[in-house]
Amino acid sequence: MKILYRMVIAAMAVLGPVGCSTKKEQEQKQVASKEPLSIIFMIGDGMGVPQVSSAYYFGDSLPNFSRFKQIGFHQTSATDYTITDSAAGATAFSTGEKTYKRAIGVSSDSLPRETILEQLQEQGYQTGLISLTTITHATPASFYAHVTDRDMHEEIAAQLIDVEVDFFAGGGKKFFNQREDGKDLFAELLSKNYHLDTLELSKPETGKKNAYVLADEGIPSKIEGRGDYLSEATKMALDYFNRKEAPFFMMVEGSYIDWGGHAKDAEMMISEVLDFDKTLGVVLDYVKANPNTLLVVTADHETGGVSIGKHYQMDESTGEKKEVPEKVSVYFNTDQHSGELIPVFANGQGAENFQGIYENNEIYHKMLKTLNQAK
């Protein structure tokens, strides 16, 4: 358990150096391997290689992406369309099966498939979901709901109540208390002993499950003044799970990288990538301090057909377009999803399993493989 792990690490520190840092890391991993493995799965919706590249050109410091050594790629297609959507993409991640566009937690023949979140819950894991969109949106919903179409928000919200996720944060109030069926799902959460906040990220209660539903629809974007919601919610969840001293599975979505691509809005896309990278730093620090953790970072698809290219400005004296050597620009080829291969970054125990090129549904199987290796 975590208490035993901390006692051993503390004893090692008191005894002083016992060899090179590599030996210390090996000893930490040996102690950590006695505990069940926790998994943090981060999805930068719409984030392809060009979006990741933007962090290197427009950020103020070296991006946290540079902290990864194990990197792979996955292929994103759905069963019915070569160009996928978030529902089919996230369902492939959560169930290990490819499915049709718009499907949430169901197979290509519309049958419910158990998700990794549900599977680990049955094994005593704590569970968490964090999103910038409504918590009923395609990506988070694919980890707990089973419906034939992603727009069935009220049914998805009702299923979230039944699944009883330990910590979730996002938007979507109207799907909980302004429903066509007249039900008040917030009252149902309270009846299940949730700490519920619809106004702010208040301190979680360790003895309860915690729900934060902070907007009628999505949380604002960065350019709309969101602040540090994503990194703060993620840190709160990690602190909460640490106090619970139990293994956990948590999915964190950087949702609006995708929206910046759909809008062909370079400022929005860049700001959302940088915010995702900041949150990535929080999680990487956690994994470093808690070596019995696997972090997997990827996207469901790329949005915008983005490229990073030469930056030009008009020469006022000649009226001609002139390249600015020290700058780059973001270009959009489309306002839709693309078919690009998507990078997969992994860190922590079992990270080596995520190298190579494979189909998106293989990420589920690679996570289970890592869990089995850690036993």
mmCIF file of C-alpha atoms in Angstrom:
data_model
loop_
_atom_site.group_PDB
_atom_site.id
_atom_site.type_symbol
_atom_site.label_atom_id
_atom_site.label_comp_id
_atom_site.label_asym_id
_atom_site.label_seq_id
_atom_site.Cartn_x
_atom_site.Cartn_y
_atom_site.Cartn_z
ATOM 1 C CA MET A 1 0.000 0.000 0.000
ATOM 2 C CA LYS A 2 1.035 3.618 -0.358
ATOM 3 C CA ILE A 3 1.855 3.958 3.384
ATOM 4 C CA LEU A 4 4.301 1.018 3.163
ATOM 5 C CA TYR A 5 5.794 2.455 -0.018
ATOM 6 C CA ARG A 6 6.402 5.852 1.636
ATOM 7 C CA MET A 7 7.952 4.213 4.741
ATOM 8 C CA VAL A 8 10.402 2.253 2.594
ATOM 9 C CA ILE A 9 11.377 5.293 0.535
ATOM 10 C CA ALA A 10 11.840 7.316 3.739
ATOM 11 C CA ALA A 11 14.064 4.579 5.197
ATOM 12 C CA MET A 12 16.162 4.589 2.053
ATOM 13 C CA ALA A 13 16.650 8.342 2.376
ATOM 14 C CA VAL A 14 17.788 8.023 6.028
ATOM 15 C CA LEU A 15 20.274 5.293 5.187
ATOM 16 C CA GLY A 16 21.898 7.534 2.612
ATOM 17 C CA PRO A 17 23.231 6.786 -0.890
ATOM 18 C CA VAL A 18 23.190 3.137 -1.830
ATOM 19 C CA GLY A 19 24.588 3.410 -5.315
ATOM 20 C CA CYS A 20 23.946 5.246 -8.539
ATOM 21 C CA SER A 21 20.605 6.930 -9.292
ATOM 22 C CA THR A 22 19.697 4.100 -11.675
ATOM 23 C CA LYS A 23 19.906 1.601 -8.810
ATOM 24 C CA LYS A 24 17.702 3.835 -6.653
ATOM 25 C CA GLU A 25 15.112 4.031 -9.420
ATOM 26 C CA GLN A 26 15.138 0.242 -9.746
ATOM 27 C CA GLU A 27 14.595 -0.153 -6.005
ATOM 28 C CA GLN A 28 11.699 2.317 -6.099
ATOM 29 C CA LYS A 29 10.091 0.395 -8.942
ATOM 30 C CA GLN A 30 10.496 -2.891 -7.043
ATOM 31 C CA VAL A 31 8.705 -1.462 -4.019
ATOM 32 C CA ALA A 32 6.062 0.200 -6.174
ATOM 33 C CA SER A 33 5.378 -3.002 -8.083
ATOM 34 C CA LYS A 34 3.869 -4.479 -4.908
ATOM 35 C CA GLU A 35 0.970 -2.035 -5.327
ATOM 36 C CA PRO A 36 -1.672 -2.117 -8.084
ATOM 37 C CA LEU A 37 -0.726 0.144 -10.986
ATOM 38 C CA SER A 38 -2.562 3.449 -11.447
ATOM 39 C CA ILE A 39 -3.241 4.806 -14.936
ATOM 40 C CA ILE A 40 -3.599 8.402 -16.090
ATOM 41 C CA PHE A 41 -4.859 8.706 -19.661
ATOM 42 C CA MET A 42 -4.671 12.190 -21.205
ATOM 43 C CA ILE A 43 -6.429 13.002 -24.480
ATOM 44 C CA GLY A 44 -5.667 16.216 -26.343
ATOM 45 C CA ASP A 45 -8.756 16.186 -28.556
ATOM 46 C CA GLY A 46 -7.763 17.066 -32.131
ATOM 47 C CA MET A 47 -4.042 17.071 -31.282
ATOM 48 C CA GLY A 48 -1.789 15.792 -34.042
ATOM 49 C CA VAL A 49 1.939 16.280 -34.547
ATOM 50 C CA PRO A 50 1.494 19.866 -35.861
ATOM 51 C CA GLN A 51 -0.449 20.868 -32.742
ATOM 52 C CA VAL A 52 2.255 19.383 -30.520
ATOM 53 C CA SER A 53 4.843 21.203 -32.659
ATOM 54 C CA SER A 54 3.119 24.531 -32.000
ATOM 55 C CA ALA A 55 4.126 24.289 -28.328
ATOM 56 C CA TYR A 56 7.754 24.442 -29.418
ATOM 57 C CA TYR A 57 7.319 27.601 -31.470
ATOM 58 C CA PHE A 58 4.836 29.603 -29.394
ATOM 59 C CA GLY A 59 5.577 28.636 -25.784
ATOM 60 C CA ASP A 60 7.847 30.492 -23.368
ATOM 61 C CA SER A 61 9.810 27.427 -22.267
ATOM 62 C CA LEU A 62 10.698 23.916 -23.381
ATOM 63 C CA PRO A 63 7.401 21.994 -23.582
ATOM 64 C CA ASN A 64 6.727 19.133 -21.189
ATOM 65 C CA PHE A 65 6.347 16.917 -24.257
ATOM 66 C CA SER A 66 10.161 16.847 -24.278
ATOM 67 C CA ARG A 67 10.123 14.829 -21.053
ATOM 68 C CA PHE A 68 8.898 11.714 -22.897
ATOM 69 C CA LYS A 69 11.275 9.043 -24.178
ATOM 70 C CA GLN A 70 8.716 6.428 -25.283
ATOM 71 C CA ILE A 71 6.673 7.614 -28.279
ATOM 72 C CA GLY A 72 4.501 5.782 -30.787
ATOM 73 C CA PHE A 73 1.739 6.471 -33.314
ATOM 74 C CA HIS A 74 -1.780 5.163 -33.784
ATOM 75 C CA GLN A 75 -4.125 4.984 -36.761
ATOM 76 C CA THR A 76 -7.535 6.510 -36.120
ATOM 77 C CA SER A 77 -10.118 5.193 -38.580
ATOM 78 C CA ALA A 78 -13.588 4.050 -37.466
ATOM 79 C CA THR A 79 -15.304 0.918 -38.809
ATOM 80 C CA ASP A 80 -17.533 2.867 -41.199
ATOM 81 C CA TYR A 81 -15.477 5.961 -42.033
ATOM 82 C CA THR A 82 -11.774 6.397 -42.667
ATOM 83 C CA ILE A 83 -11.955 9.790 -40.939
ATOM 84 C CA THR A 84 -13.174 9.202 -37.399
ATOM 85 C CA ASP A 85 -14.950 11.358 -34.835
ATOM 86 C CA SER A 86 -14.305 11.686 -31.100
ATOM 87 C CA ALA A 87 -17.009 9.186 -30.142
ATOM 88 C CA ALA A 88 -15.638 6.299 -32.185
ATOM 89 C CA GLY A 89 -12.063 7.300 -31.352
ATOM 90 C CA ALA A 90 -12.585 7.428 -27.587
ATOM 91 C CA THR A 91 -14.680 4.238 -27.628
ATOM 92 C CA ALA A 92 -11.764 2.442 -29.307
ATOM 93 C CA PHE A 93 -9.551 3.650 -26.439
ATOM 94 C CA SER A 94 -12.027 2.706 -23.719
ATOM 95 C CA THR A 95 -13.242 -0.701 -24.951
ATOM 96 C CA GLY A 96 -10.456 -2.033 -27.163
ATOM 97 C CA GLU A 97 -12.823 -2.297 -30.146
ATOM 98 C CA LYS A 98 -13.164 -0.042 -33.163
ATOM 99 C CA THR A 99 -16.731 1.071 -33.801
ATOM 100 C CA TYR A 100 -18.823 3.348 -35.992
ATOM 101 C CA LYS A 101 -18.854 7.146 -35.945
ATOM 102 C CA ARG A 102 -21.000 8.684 -33.192
ATOM 103 C CA ALA A 103 -21.031 5.466 -31.134
ATOM 104 C CA ILE A 104 -20.491 5.781 -27.367
ATOM 105 C CA GLY A 105 -19.306 2.660 -25.543
ATOM 106 C CA VAL A 106 -20.939 0.255 -27.984
ATOM 107 C CA SER A 107 -19.598 -2.095 -30.639
ATOM 108 C CA SER A 108 -20.080 -1.749 -34.394
ATOM 109 C CA ASP A 109 -23.328 -3.713 -34.001
ATOM 110 C CA SER A 110 -24.513 -1.337 -31.237
ATOM 111 C CA LEU A 111 -24.004 -3.753 -28.335
ATOM 112 C CA PRO A 112 -22.658 -2.310 -25.056
ATOM 113 C CA ARG A 113 -19.002 -3.020 -24.362
ATOM 114 C CA GLU A 114 -17.457 -2.781 -20.900
ATOM 115 C CA THR A 115 -15.009 0.115 -20.676
ATOM 116 C CA ILE A 116 -11.628 0.106 -18.996
ATOM 117 C CA LEU A 117 -13.024 2.471 -16.359
ATOM 118 C CA GLU A 118 -15.845 0.059 -15.528
ATOM 119 C CA GLN A 119 -13.526 -2.927 -15.627
ATOM 120 C CA LEU A 120 -11.055 -1.407 -13.182
ATOM 121 C CA GLN A 121 -13.860 -0.156 -10.960
ATOM 122 C CA GLU A 122 -14.876 -3.795 -10.485
ATOM 123 C CA GLN A 123 -11.310 -4.479 -9.332
ATOM 124 C CA GLY A 124 -11.524 -1.838 -6.600
ATOM 125 C CA TYR A 125 -9.987 1.064 -8.503
ATOM 126 C CA GLN A 126 -10.912 4.683 -7.879
ATOM 127 C CA THR A 127 -11.985 6.458 -11.085
ATOM 128 C CA GLY A 128 -11.796 10.015 -12.409
ATOM 129 C CA LEU A 129 -12.863 12.052 -15.433
ATOM 130 C CA ILE A 130 -11.901 15.651 -16.243
ATOM 131 C CA SER A 131 -13.000 17.545 -19.347
ATOM 132 C CA LEU A 132 -13.419 21.088 -20.621
ATOM 133 C CA THR A 133 -16.597 20.176 -22.473
ATOM 134 C CA THR A 134 -19.807 18.916 -20.930
ATOM 135 C CA ILE A 135 -19.017 15.812 -18.933
ATOM 136 C CA THR A 136 -21.530 14.089 -21.237
ATOM 137 C CA HIS A 137 -19.544 14.972 -24.375
ATOM 138 C CA ALA A 138 -18.226 12.249 -26.672
ATOM 139 C CA THR A 139 -14.764 11.745 -25.188
ATOM 140 C CA PRO A 140 -15.555 11.527 -21.454
ATOM 141 C CA ALA A 141 -18.870 9.759 -22.124
ATOM 142 C CA SER A 142 -17.096 6.957 -23.975
ATOM 143 C CA PHE A 143 -15.502 5.845 -20.715
ATOM 144 C CA TYR A 144 -18.739 5.277 -18.782
ATOM 145 C CA ALA A 145 -21.805 5.374 -21.073
ATOM 146 C CA HIS A 146 -23.307 3.031 -23.651
ATOM 147 C CA VAL A 147 -25.559 4.727 -26.214
ATOM 148 C CA THR A 148 -25.964 4.498 -29.976
ATOM 149 C CA ASP A 149 -25.433 8.209 -30.641
ATOM 150 C CA ARG A 150 -23.204 10.826 -29.010
ATOM 151 C CA ASP A 151 -26.002 13.431 -28.870
ATOM 152 C CA MET A 152 -28.041 11.418 -26.343
ATOM 153 C CA HIS A 153 -26.776 13.726 -23.586
ATOM 154 C CA GLU A 154 -29.608 13.198 -21.097
ATOM 155 C CA GLU A 155 -29.301 9.413 -21.266
ATOM 156 C CA ILE A 156 -25.516 9.738 -20.959
ATOM 157 C CA ALA A 157 -25.874 11.934 -17.850
ATOM 158 C CA ALA A 158 -28.245 9.402 -16.256
ATOM 159 C CA GLN A 159 -25.708 6.643 -16.863
ATOM 160 C CA LEU A 160 -22.985 8.725 -15.213
ATOM 161 C CA ILE A 161 -25.081 8.770 -12.029
ATOM 162 C CA ASP A 162 -25.289 4.979 -12.095
ATOM 163 C CA VAL A 163 -21.560 4.441 -12.706
ATOM 164 C CA GLU A 164 -20.609 6.526 -9.637
ATOM 165 C CA VAL A 165 -17.248 7.885 -10.805
ATOM 166 C CA ASP A 166 -15.238 8.995 -7.755
ATOM 167 C CA PHE A 167 -14.088 12.367 -9.114
ATOM 168 C CA PHE A 168 -15.398 14.138 -12.183
ATOM 169 C CA ALA A 169 -15.230 17.715 -13.399
ATOM 170 C CA GLY A 170 -16.564 19.459 -16.484
ATOM 171 C CA GLY A 171 -19.603 21.292 -17.803
ATOM 172 C CA GLY A 172 -23.121 20.243 -18.769
ATOM 173 C CA LYS A 173 -25.419 21.455 -15.977
ATOM 174 C CA LYS A 174 -28.437 21.560 -18.266
ATOM 175 C CA PHE A 175 -28.270 17.812 -18.816
ATOM 176 C CA PHE A 176 -28.555 17.254 -15.062
ATOM 177 C CA ASN A 177 -31.215 19.714 -13.878
ATOM 178 C CA GLN A 178 -32.922 21.143 -16.974
ATOM 179 C CA ARG A 179 -33.971 17.850 -18.474
ATOM 180 C CA GLU A 180 -36.911 16.987 -20.684
ATOM 181 C CA ASP A 181 -37.892 14.197 -18.280
ATOM 182 C CA GLY A 182 -37.969 16.635 -15.348
ATOM 183 C CA LYS A 183 -35.488 14.640 -13.274
ATOM 184 C CA ASP A 184 -32.980 16.402 -11.029
ATOM 185 C CA LEU A 185 -29.778 14.396 -11.344
ATOM 186 C CA PHE A 186 -27.982 16.730 -8.950
ATOM 187 C CA ALA A 187 -30.366 15.586 -6.230
ATOM 188 C CA GLU A 188 -29.521 12.006 -7.151
ATOM 189 C CA LEU A 189 -25.803 12.740 -6.825
ATOM 190 C CA LEU A 190 -26.366 14.189 -3.352
ATOM 191 C CA SER A 191 -28.412 11.135 -2.387
ATOM 192 C CA LYS A 192 -25.380 9.024 -3.330
ATOM 193 C CA ASN A 193 -23.231 11.008 -0.855
ATOM 194 C CA TYR A 194 -21.404 13.125 -3.440
ATOM 195 C CA HIS A 195 -19.716 16.391 -2.621
ATOM 196 C CA LEU A 196 -21.276 18.463 -5.429
ATOM 197 C CA ASP A 197 -20.192 21.905 -6.572
ATOM 198 C CA THR A 198 -21.723 23.750 -9.530
ATOM 199 C CA LEU A 199 -19.853 27.021 -8.942
ATOM 200 C CA GLU A 200 -16.141 26.360 -8.430
ATOM 201 C CA LEU A 201 -13.419 23.800 -7.883
ATOM 202 C CA SER A 202 -13.878 23.633 -4.121
ATOM 203 C CA LYS A 203 -11.697 21.355 -1.998
ATOM 204 C CA PRO A 204 -12.624 17.692 -2.508
ATOM 205 C CA GLU A 205 -13.923 15.692 0.441
ATOM 206 C CA THR A 206 -11.860 12.553 0.963
ATOM 207 C CA GLY A 207 -14.716 10.595 2.515
ATOM 208 C CA LYS A 208 -17.039 11.251 -0.415
ATOM 209 C CA LYS A 209 -17.127 11.061 -4.173
ATOM 210 C CA ASN A 210 -16.726 14.495 -5.753
ATOM 211 C CA ALA A 211 -18.580 16.064 -8.683
ATOM 212 C CA TYR A 212 -17.886 19.458 -10.245
ATOM 213 C CA VAL A 213 -20.323 20.568 -12.971
ATOM 214 C CA LEU A 214 -19.380 24.177 -13.548
ATOM 215 C CA ALA A 215 -21.156 25.435 -16.669
ATOM 216 C CA ASP A 216 -24.462 24.929 -18.486
ATOM 217 C CA GLU A 217 -22.517 23.669 -21.475
ATOM 218 C CA GLY A 218 -18.707 23.687 -21.818
ATOM 219 C CA ILE A 219 -16.126 25.415 -19.623
ATOM 220 C CA PRO A 220 -14.844 28.599 -21.373
ATOM 221 C CA SER A 221 -11.815 28.373 -23.652
ATOM 222 C CA LYS A 222 -8.452 29.882 -22.721
ATOM 223 C CA ILE A 223 -8.997 32.905 -24.967
ATOM 224 C CA GLU A 224 -12.340 33.414 -23.212
ATOM 225 C CA GLY A 225 -10.584 33.619 -19.848
ATOM 226 C CA ARG A 226 -10.771 30.071 -18.491
ATOM 227 C CA GLY A 227 -7.654 30.375 -16.364
ATOM 228 C CA ASP A 228 -5.954 27.269 -14.949
ATOM 229 C CA TYR A 229 -9.034 25.068 -14.550
ATOM 230 C CA LEU A 230 -7.528 22.061 -16.358
ATOM 231 C CA SER A 231 -4.274 21.892 -14.395
ATOM 232 C CA GLU A 232 -5.989 22.766 -11.095
ATOM 233 C CA ALA A 233 -8.717 20.150 -11.488
ATOM 234 C CA THR A 234 -6.113 17.553 -12.429
ATOM 235 C CA LYS A 235 -3.944 18.346 -9.404
ATOM 236 C CA MET A 236 -6.992 18.266 -7.129
ATOM 237 C CA ALA A 237 -7.950 14.845 -8.441
ATOM 238 C CA LEU A 238 -4.427 13.463 -7.992
ATOM 239 C CA ASP A 239 -4.271 14.793 -4.430
ATOM 240 C CA TYR A 240 -7.685 13.266 -3.731
ATOM 241 C CA PHE A 241 -6.652 9.849 -5.040
ATOM 242 C CA ASN A 242 -3.411 9.973 -3.054
ATOM 243 C CA ARG A 243 -5.335 10.600 0.160
ATOM 244 C CA LYS A 244 -7.620 7.660 -0.651
ATOM 245 C CA GLU A 245 -4.519 5.439 -0.866
ATOM 246 C CA ALA A 246 -6.000 3.197 -3.552
ATOM 247 C CA PRO A 247 -5.106 2.646 -7.217
ATOM 248 C CA PHE A 248 -6.997 4.741 -9.745
ATOM 249 C CA PHE A 249 -7.807 5.222 -13.409
ATOM 250 C CA MET A 250 -8.276 8.815 -14.570
ATOM 251 C CA MET A 251 -8.951 10.312 -18.005
ATOM 252 C CA VAL A 252 -8.130 13.992 -18.583
ATOM 253 C CA GLU A 253 -9.277 15.682 -21.793
ATOM 254 C CA GLY A 254 -7.889 18.871 -23.315
ATOM 255 C CA SER A 255 -11.032 19.360 -25.377
ATOM 256 C CA TYR A 256 -10.632 22.656 -27.176
ATOM 257 C CA ILE A 257 -7.526 21.918 -29.222
ATOM 258 C CA ASP A 258 -10.128 20.311 -31.472
ATOM 259 C CA TRP A 259 -12.406 23.348 -31.364
ATOM 260 C CA GLY A 260 -9.537 25.628 -32.397
ATOM 261 C CA GLY A 261 -9.030 23.421 -35.443
ATOM 262 C CA HIS A 262 -12.719 23.449 -36.367
ATOM 263 C CA ALA A 263 -12.754 27.249 -36.089
ATOM 264 C CA LYS A 264 -9.457 27.607 -37.980
ATOM 265 C CA ASP A 265 -8.441 29.771 -35.032
ATOM 266 C CA ALA A 266 -4.671 29.601 -34.545
ATOM 267 C CA GLU A 267 -4.696 31.617 -31.323
ATOM 268 C CA MET A 268 -7.268 29.311 -29.755
ATOM 269 C CA MET A 269 -5.480 26.170 -30.880
ATOM 270 C CA ILE A 270 -2.084 27.350 -29.624
ATOM 271 C CA SER A 271 -3.405 28.519 -26.250
ATOM 272 C CA GLU A 272 -5.193 25.207 -25.698
ATOM 273 C CA VAL A 273 -2.088 23.181 -26.585
ATOM 274 C CA LEU A 274 0.009 25.247 -24.183
ATOM 275 C CA ASP A 275 -2.592 24.775 -21.433
ATOM 276 C CA PHE A 276 -2.619 21.025 -22.075
ATOM 277 C CA ASP A 277 1.174 21.011 -21.897
ATOM 278 C CA LYS A 278 1.036 22.845 -18.556
ATOM 279 C CA THR A 279 -1.318 20.191 -17.216
ATOM 280 C CA LEU A 280 1.013 17.573 -18.609
ATOM 281 C CA GLY A 281 3.756 19.011 -16.402
ATOM 282 C CA VAL A 282 1.582 18.523 -13.313
ATOM 283 C CA VAL A 283 0.960 14.893 -14.218
ATOM 284 C CA LEU A 284 4.575 14.122 -15.138
ATOM 285 C CA ASP A 285 5.692 15.488 -11.760
ATOM 286 C CA TYR A 286 3.139 13.207 -10.101
ATOM 287 C CA VAL A 287 4.387 10.162 -12.029
ATOM 288 C CA LYS A 288 7.972 10.972 -11.055
ATOM 289 C CA ALA A 289 6.964 11.062 -7.375
ATOM 290 C CA ASN A 290 4.723 7.996 -7.712
ATOM 291 C CA PRO A 291 6.606 5.499 -9.901
ATOM 292 C CA ASN A 292 3.830 2.905 -9.794
ATOM 293 C CA THR A 293 1.858 4.982 -12.297
ATOM 294 C CA LEU A 294 1.469 4.781 -16.066
ATOM 295 C CA LEU A 295 0.801 7.957 -18.044
ATOM 296 C CA VAL A 296 -0.433 7.689 -21.630
ATOM 297 C CA VAL A 297 -0.993 10.843 -23.701
ATOM 298 C CA THR A 298 -2.565 10.904 -27.153
ATOM 299 C CA ALA A 299 -5.457 12.266 -29.240
ATOM 300 C CA ASP A 300 -8.530 10.755 -30.846
ATOM 301 C CA HIS A 301 -7.726 12.413 -34.198
ATOM 302 C CA GLU A 302 -6.191 15.554 -35.682
ATOM 303 C CA THR A 303 -8.390 18.541 -36.494
ATOM 304 C CA GLY A 304 -7.750 21.232 -39.068
ATOM 305 C CA GLY A 305 -5.137 19.590 -41.284
ATOM 306 C CA VAL A 306 -2.699 21.902 -39.500
ATOM 307 C CA SER A 307 0.805 22.677 -40.666
ATOM 308 C CA ILE A 308 3.495 24.937 -39.236
ATOM 309 C CA GLY A 309 5.084 26.950 -42.027
ATOM 310 C CA LYS A 310 6.821 30.134 -43.082
ATOM 311 C CA HIS A 311 5.625 33.438 -41.692
ATOM 312 C CA TYR A 312 5.205 36.312 -44.137
ATOM 313 C CA GLN A 313 4.456 39.979 -43.757
ATOM 314 C CA MET A 314 3.830 42.679 -46.303
ATOM 315 C CA ASP A 315 6.714 44.994 -47.130
ATOM 316 C CA GLU A 316 4.993 48.374 -47.019
ATOM 317 C CA SER A 317 7.608 49.998 -49.234
ATOM 318 C CA THR A 318 7.285 47.505 -52.078
ATOM 319 C CA GLY A 319 3.889 45.940 -51.446
ATOM 320 C CA GLU A 320 5.460 42.527 -51.701
ATOM 321 C CA LYS A 321 5.111 39.589 -49.327
ATOM 322 C CA LYS A 322 8.336 38.945 -47.442
ATOM 323 C CA GLU A 323 9.347 35.986 -45.283
ATOM 324 C CA VAL A 324 10.223 36.720 -41.636
ATOM 325 C CA PRO A 325 13.103 34.329 -40.872
ATOM 326 C CA GLU A 326 12.587 34.056 -37.100
ATOM 327 C CA LYS A 327 8.826 33.416 -37.140
ATOM 328 C CA VAL A 328 6.396 30.678 -38.164
ATOM 329 C CA SER A 329 2.667 30.641 -38.892
ATOM 330 C CA VAL A 330 -0.119 28.121 -38.378
ATOM 331 C CA TYR A 331 -1.988 27.072 -41.515
ATOM 332 C CA PHE A 332 -5.264 25.135 -41.739
ATOM 333 C CA ASN A 333 -6.040 22.828 -44.630
ATOM 334 C CA THR A 334 -9.619 22.145 -43.481
ATOM 335 C CA ASP A 335 -12.071 22.867 -40.680
ATOM 336 C CA GLN A 336 -12.704 19.128 -40.207
ATOM 337 C CA HIS A 337 -10.877 16.114 -38.849
ATOM 338 C CA SER A 338 -7.996 14.637 -40.825
ATOM 339 C CA GLY A 339 -6.607 11.128 -41.224
ATOM 340 C CA GLU A 340 -3.139 11.777 -39.829
ATOM 341 C CA LEU A 341 -1.340 9.253 -37.664
ATOM 342 C CA ILE A 342 -1.541 10.432 -34.052
ATOM 343 C CA PRO A 343 1.373 10.487 -31.591
ATOM 344 C CA VAL A 344 1.241 8.465 -28.372
ATOM 345 C CA PHE A 345 3.475 9.579 -25.491
ATOM 346 C CA ALA A 346 4.015 7.279 -22.508
ATOM 347 C CA ASN A 347 5.813 7.690 -19.195
ATOM 348 C CA GLY A 348 6.135 5.622 -16.051
ATOM 349 C CA GLN A 349 5.797 1.914 -15.532
ATOM 350 C CA GLY A 350 5.218 0.026 -18.780
ATOM 351 C CA ALA A 351 5.797 3.045 -21.018
ATOM 352 C CA GLU A 352 7.851 0.921 -23.394
ATOM 353 C CA ASN A 353 4.683 -0.951 -24.412
ATOM 354 C CA PHE A 354 3.426 2.083 -26.342
ATOM 355 C CA GLN A 355 6.213 2.406 -28.893
ATOM 356 C CA GLY A 356 5.601 1.550 -32.546
ATOM 357 C CA ILE A 357 2.717 2.135 -34.964
ATOM 358 C CA TYR A 358 -0.633 0.460 -34.339
ATOM 359 C CA GLU A 359 -4.421 0.907 -34.432
ATOM 360 C CA ASN A 360 -6.134 3.190 -31.902
ATOM 361 C CA ASN A 361 -7.966 0.330 -30.148
ATOM 362 C CA GLU A 362 -4.596 -1.253 -29.311
ATOM 363 C CA ILE A 363 -4.051 1.443 -26.658
ATOM 364 C CA TYR A 364 -6.688 -0.270 -24.488
ATOM 365 C CA HIS A 365 -4.929 -3.607 -24.830
ATOM 366 C CA LYS A 366 -1.543 -2.059 -24.132
ATOM 367 C CA MET A 367 -2.885 -0.532 -20.914
ATOM 368 C CA LEU A 368 -4.241 -3.919 -19.810
ATOM 369 C CA LYS A 369 -0.944 -5.568 -20.736
ATOM 370 C CA THR A 370 0.890 -3.078 -18.536
ATOM 371 C CA LEU A 371 -1.527 -3.720 -15.660
ATOM 372 C CA ASN A 372 -0.927 -7.470 -15.951
ATOM 373 C CA GLN A 373 2.850 -7.008 -16.093
ATOM 374 C CA ALA A 374 2.705 -4.981 -12.869
ATOM 375 C CA LYS A 375 0.948 -7.749 -10.902
#
